Amino acid sequence: MSSANTERAEAAKLPEGDVVGILLEQHARIRDLFSDVKSAEGDHKQQAFDELRALLAVHETAEEMILRPVAQDVTGEAEADARNHEEEAANKVLAELEKMDVFGAEFNTTFARFEQSVIDHAEHEEREEFPFVVRECAEDKRRGMGTMLRAAEKIAPTHPHPGAAGSPMAQWTVGPFASLVDRTKDALKAAAPGG
């Protein structure tokens, strides 16, 4: 099992802006946020979960849009489909978690299972996709993918949308509209008293 520090160290070995380096850094941040949610109390727990939820939604969407089609070419369709199915399942659980009270026992139980599935998924990517992308794609292509990933993140939804998860085509079709709705909802929540 890797760790956030291992992921950061691996990312540091890659050129600035490399898509795999960006994704490894995000995997590390996701691990940090899982720990934060589990240890947080009071309002901070909800804030940490909201940050984790948004990062996961944006990360998975951009990954499906930018990395997955290339990974499919270098690892094969079965591998890409497996990762997409994992993301689709995780998106459904994330949508359930979003509706739960973060202070409830049901949240904590579901969250623990969710964390394990997300970590397993990240480790599959790190073992079964990322090395092939690094080996088969030139550095300039990976940097270009990193630029495209950052752009995709700007139009990616910040909440789970299980209907689009696991499908790069659906992400390209639904993602920008869902993002507009999500980001408006986030802004209104932040502007509300006590938000």
GROMACS .gro file of C-alpha atoms in nm:
model
  195
    1MET     CA    1   0.000   0.000   0.000
    2SER     CA    2   0.142   0.336  -0.096
    3SER     CA    3   0.108   0.654   0.106
    4ALA     CA    4   0.062   1.023   0.046
    5ASN     CA    5   0.436   1.074   0.097
    6THR     CA    6   0.520   0.800  -0.155
    7GLU     CA    7   0.283   0.953  -0.409
    8ARG     CA    8   0.436   1.298  -0.361
    9ALA     CA    9   0.787   1.152  -0.399
   10GLU     CA   10   0.688   0.976  -0.722
   11ALA     CA   11   0.527   1.294  -0.854
   12ALA     CA   12   0.845   1.490  -0.779
   13LYS     CA   13   1.042   1.259  -1.010
   14LEU     CA   14   0.829   1.364  -1.306
   15PRO     CA   15   0.861   1.685  -1.508
   16GLU     CA   16   0.660   1.991  -1.403
   17GLY     CA   17   0.308   1.974  -1.549
   18ASP     CA   18   0.324   1.600  -1.625
   19VAL     CA   19  -0.030   1.456  -1.613
   20VAL     CA   20   0.079   1.157  -1.404
   21GLY     CA   21   0.262   1.386  -1.160
   22ILE     CA   22  -0.048   1.603  -1.123
   23LEU     CA   23  -0.266   1.298  -1.059
   24LEU     CA   24  -0.021   1.154  -0.806
   25GLU     CA   25  -0.021   1.486  -0.617
   26GLN     CA   26  -0.401   1.475  -0.617
   27HIS     CA   27  -0.401   1.117  -0.490
   28ALA     CA   28  -0.181   1.233  -0.201
   29ARG     CA   29  -0.416   1.523  -0.125
   30ILE     CA   30  -0.715   1.284  -0.134
   31ARG     CA   31  -0.543   1.062   0.126
   32ASP     CA   32  -0.476   1.369   0.341
   33LEU     CA   33  -0.841   1.473   0.320
   34PHE     CA   34  -0.967   1.126   0.412
   35SER     CA   35  -0.754   1.148   0.728
   36ASP     CA   36  -0.878   1.500   0.795
   37VAL     CA   37  -1.245   1.401   0.767
   38LYS     CA   38  -1.195   1.105   1.001
   39SER     CA   39  -1.021   1.311   1.269
   40ALA     CA   40  -1.214   1.638   1.236
   41GLU     CA   41  -1.484   1.757   1.470
   42GLY     CA   42  -1.753   2.021   1.449
   43ASP     CA   43  -1.788   2.238   1.141
   44HIS     CA   44  -1.441   2.140   1.025
   45LYS     CA   45  -1.560   1.785   0.953
   46GLN     CA   46  -1.824   1.911   0.710
   47GLN     CA   47  -1.575   2.152   0.549
   48ALA     CA   48  -1.317   1.874   0.508
   49PHE     CA   49  -1.575   1.642   0.357
   50ASP     CA   50  -1.694   1.915   0.119
   51GLU     CA   51  -1.335   1.973   0.005
   52LEU     CA   52  -1.280   1.599  -0.041
   53ARG     CA   53  -1.609   1.562  -0.230
   54ALA     CA   54  -1.525   1.847  -0.466
   55LEU     CA   55  -1.170   1.723  -0.526
   56LEU     CA   56  -1.289   1.368  -0.597
   57ALA     CA   57  -1.562   1.488  -0.834
   58VAL     CA   58  -1.325   1.713  -1.027
   59HIS     CA   59  -1.037   1.463  -1.022
   60GLU     CA   60  -1.237   1.168  -1.149
   61THR     CA   61  -1.412   1.371  -1.418
   62ALA     CA   62  -1.088   1.515  -1.554
   63GLU     CA   63  -0.919   1.177  -1.532
   64GLU     CA   64  -1.196   1.014  -1.734
   65MET     CA   65  -1.187   1.292  -1.992
   66ILE     CA   66  -0.810   1.323  -2.039
   67LEU     CA   67  -0.618   1.024  -1.901
   68ARG     CA   68  -0.853   0.735  -1.959
   69PRO     CA   69  -0.868   0.751  -2.342
   70VAL     CA   70  -0.487   0.753  -2.359
   71ALA     CA   71  -0.459   0.483  -2.092
   72GLN     CA   72  -0.699   0.270  -2.295
   73ASP     CA   73  -0.462   0.293  -2.591
   74VAL     CA   74  -0.156   0.192  -2.388
   75THR     CA   75  -0.307  -0.056  -2.136
   76GLY     CA   76  -0.603  -0.192  -2.328
   77GLU     CA   77  -0.976  -0.152  -2.317
   78ALA     CA   78  -1.033  -0.398  -2.029
   79GLU     CA   79  -0.802  -0.203  -1.797
   80ALA     CA   80  -0.962   0.131  -1.882
   81ASP     CA   81  -1.310  -0.017  -1.841
   82ALA     CA   82  -1.216  -0.155  -1.498
   83ARG     CA   83  -1.101   0.189  -1.379
   84ASN     CA   84  -1.414   0.355  -1.523
   85HIS     CA   85  -1.638   0.103  -1.345
   86GLU     CA   86  -1.458   0.168  -1.016
   87GLU     CA   87  -1.509   0.542  -1.062
   88GLU     CA   88  -1.876   0.491  -1.144
   89ALA     CA   89  -1.930   0.286  -0.826
   90ALA     CA   90  -1.739   0.539  -0.614
   91ASN     CA   91  -1.942   0.824  -0.758
   92LYS     CA   92  -2.266   0.655  -0.646
   93VAL     CA   93  -2.135   0.612  -0.292
   94LEU     CA   94  -2.007   0.970  -0.287
   95ALA     CA   95  -2.357   1.088  -0.387
   96GLU     CA   96  -2.501   0.886  -0.096
   97LEU     CA   97  -2.245   1.026   0.148
   98GLU     CA   98  -2.324   1.380   0.036
   99LYS     CA   99  -2.685   1.332   0.154
  100MET     CA  100  -2.585   1.195   0.496
  101ASP     CA  101  -2.521   1.375   0.821
  102VAL     CA  102  -2.140   1.377   0.855
  103PHE     CA  103  -2.180   1.330   1.231
  104GLY     CA  104  -2.389   1.014   1.204
  105ALA     CA  105  -2.280   0.653   1.253
  106GLU     CA  106  -2.407   0.559   0.906
  107PHE     CA  107  -2.181   0.823   0.751
  108ASN     CA  108  -1.877   0.697   0.938
  109THR     CA  109  -1.939   0.333   0.840
  110THR     CA  110  -2.005   0.417   0.475
  111PHE     CA  111  -1.715   0.662   0.468
  112ALA     CA  112  -1.469   0.396   0.592
  113ARG     CA  113  -1.575   0.155   0.314
  114PHE     CA  114  -1.566   0.438   0.061
  115GLU     CA  115  -1.214   0.537   0.164
  116GLN     CA  116  -1.089   0.183   0.112
  117SER     CA  117  -1.245   0.158  -0.234
  118VAL     CA  118  -1.101   0.496  -0.340
  119ILE     CA  119  -0.754   0.403  -0.212
  120ASP     CA  120  -0.773   0.065  -0.389
  121HIS     CA  121  -0.876   0.243  -0.709
  122ALA     CA  122  -0.588   0.492  -0.684
  123GLU     CA  123  -0.341   0.212  -0.629
  124HIS     CA  124  -0.474   0.026  -0.934
  125GLU     CA  125  -0.417   0.341  -1.138
  126GLU     CA  126  -0.069   0.386  -0.996
  127ARG     CA  127   0.029   0.025  -1.077
  128GLU     CA  128  -0.171  -0.055  -1.388
  129GLU     CA  129  -0.215   0.273  -1.577
  130PHE     CA  130   0.036   0.539  -1.479
  131PRO     CA  131   0.357   0.342  -1.551
  132PHE     CA  132   0.233   0.255  -1.899
  133VAL     CA  133   0.136   0.615  -1.972
  134VAL     CA  134   0.481   0.733  -1.859
  135ARG     CA  135   0.658   0.465  -2.064
  136GLU     CA  136   0.448   0.491  -2.380
  137CYS     CA  137   0.386   0.867  -2.398
  138ALA     CA  138   0.658   1.120  -2.463
  139GLU     CA  139   0.723   1.385  -2.199
  140ASP     CA  140   0.577   1.664  -2.415
  141LYS     CA  141   0.257   1.464  -2.467
  142ARG     CA  142   0.223   1.405  -2.092
  143ARG     CA  143   0.276   1.778  -2.028
  144GLY     CA  144   0.011   1.857  -2.289
  145MET     CA  145  -0.221   1.612  -2.115
  146GLY     CA  146  -0.142   1.787  -1.785
  147THR     CA  147  -0.246   2.119  -1.939
  148MET     CA  148  -0.564   1.962  -2.073
  149LEU     CA  149  -0.634   1.800  -1.734
  150ARG     CA  150  -0.607   2.138  -1.560
  151ALA     CA  151  -0.846   2.288  -1.817
  152ALA     CA  152  -1.090   1.998  -1.776
  153GLU     CA  153  -1.084   2.048  -1.398
  154LYS     CA  154  -1.206   2.405  -1.447
  155ILE     CA  155  -1.521   2.280  -1.621
  156ALA     CA  156  -1.567   1.964  -1.413
  157PRO     CA  157  -1.859   1.923  -1.172
  158THR     CA  158  -1.785   1.969  -0.801
  159HIS     CA  159  -2.054   1.723  -0.690
  160PRO     CA  160  -2.099   1.358  -0.787
  161HIS     CA  161  -2.309   1.286  -1.095
  162PRO     CA  162  -2.345   0.907  -1.107
  163GLY     CA  163  -2.518   0.917  -1.446
  164ALA     CA  164  -2.203   1.051  -1.614
  165ALA     CA  165  -1.941   0.873  -1.403
  166GLY     CA  166  -1.738   0.604  -1.573
  167SER     CA  167  -1.803   0.736  -1.923
  168PRO     CA  168  -1.557   0.979  -2.083
  169MET     CA  169  -1.817   1.067  -2.349
  170ALA     CA  170  -2.082   1.146  -2.087
  171GLN     CA  171  -1.829   1.355  -1.894
  172TRP     CA  172  -1.762   1.564  -2.206
  173THR     CA  173  -2.135   1.599  -2.273
  174VAL     CA  174  -2.280   1.648  -1.925
  175GLY     CA  175  -1.978   1.776  -1.733
  176PRO     CA  176  -1.974   2.142  -1.836
  177PHE     CA  177  -2.346   2.192  -1.769
  178ALA     CA  178  -2.333   2.001  -1.440
  179SER     CA  179  -2.030   2.207  -1.342
  180LEU     CA  180  -2.216   2.532  -1.396
  181VAL     CA  181  -2.501   2.410  -1.175
  182ASP     CA  182  -2.262   2.274  -0.910
  183ARG     CA  183  -2.047   2.584  -0.892
  184THR     CA  184  -2.355   2.805  -0.865
  185LYS     CA  185  -2.487   2.584  -0.584
  186ASP     CA  186  -2.148   2.601  -0.408
  187ALA     CA  187  -2.139   2.982  -0.438
  188LEU     CA  188  -2.490   3.018  -0.300
  189LYS     CA  189  -2.409   2.790  -0.008
  190ALA     CA  190  -2.093   2.989   0.068
  191ALA     CA  191  -2.286   3.317   0.052
  192ALA     CA  192  -2.566   3.197   0.279
  193PRO     CA  193  -2.554   3.297   0.647
  194GLY     CA  194  -2.358   3.030   0.830
  195GLY     CA  195  -2.239   2.883   0.492
   0.00000   0.00000   0.00000
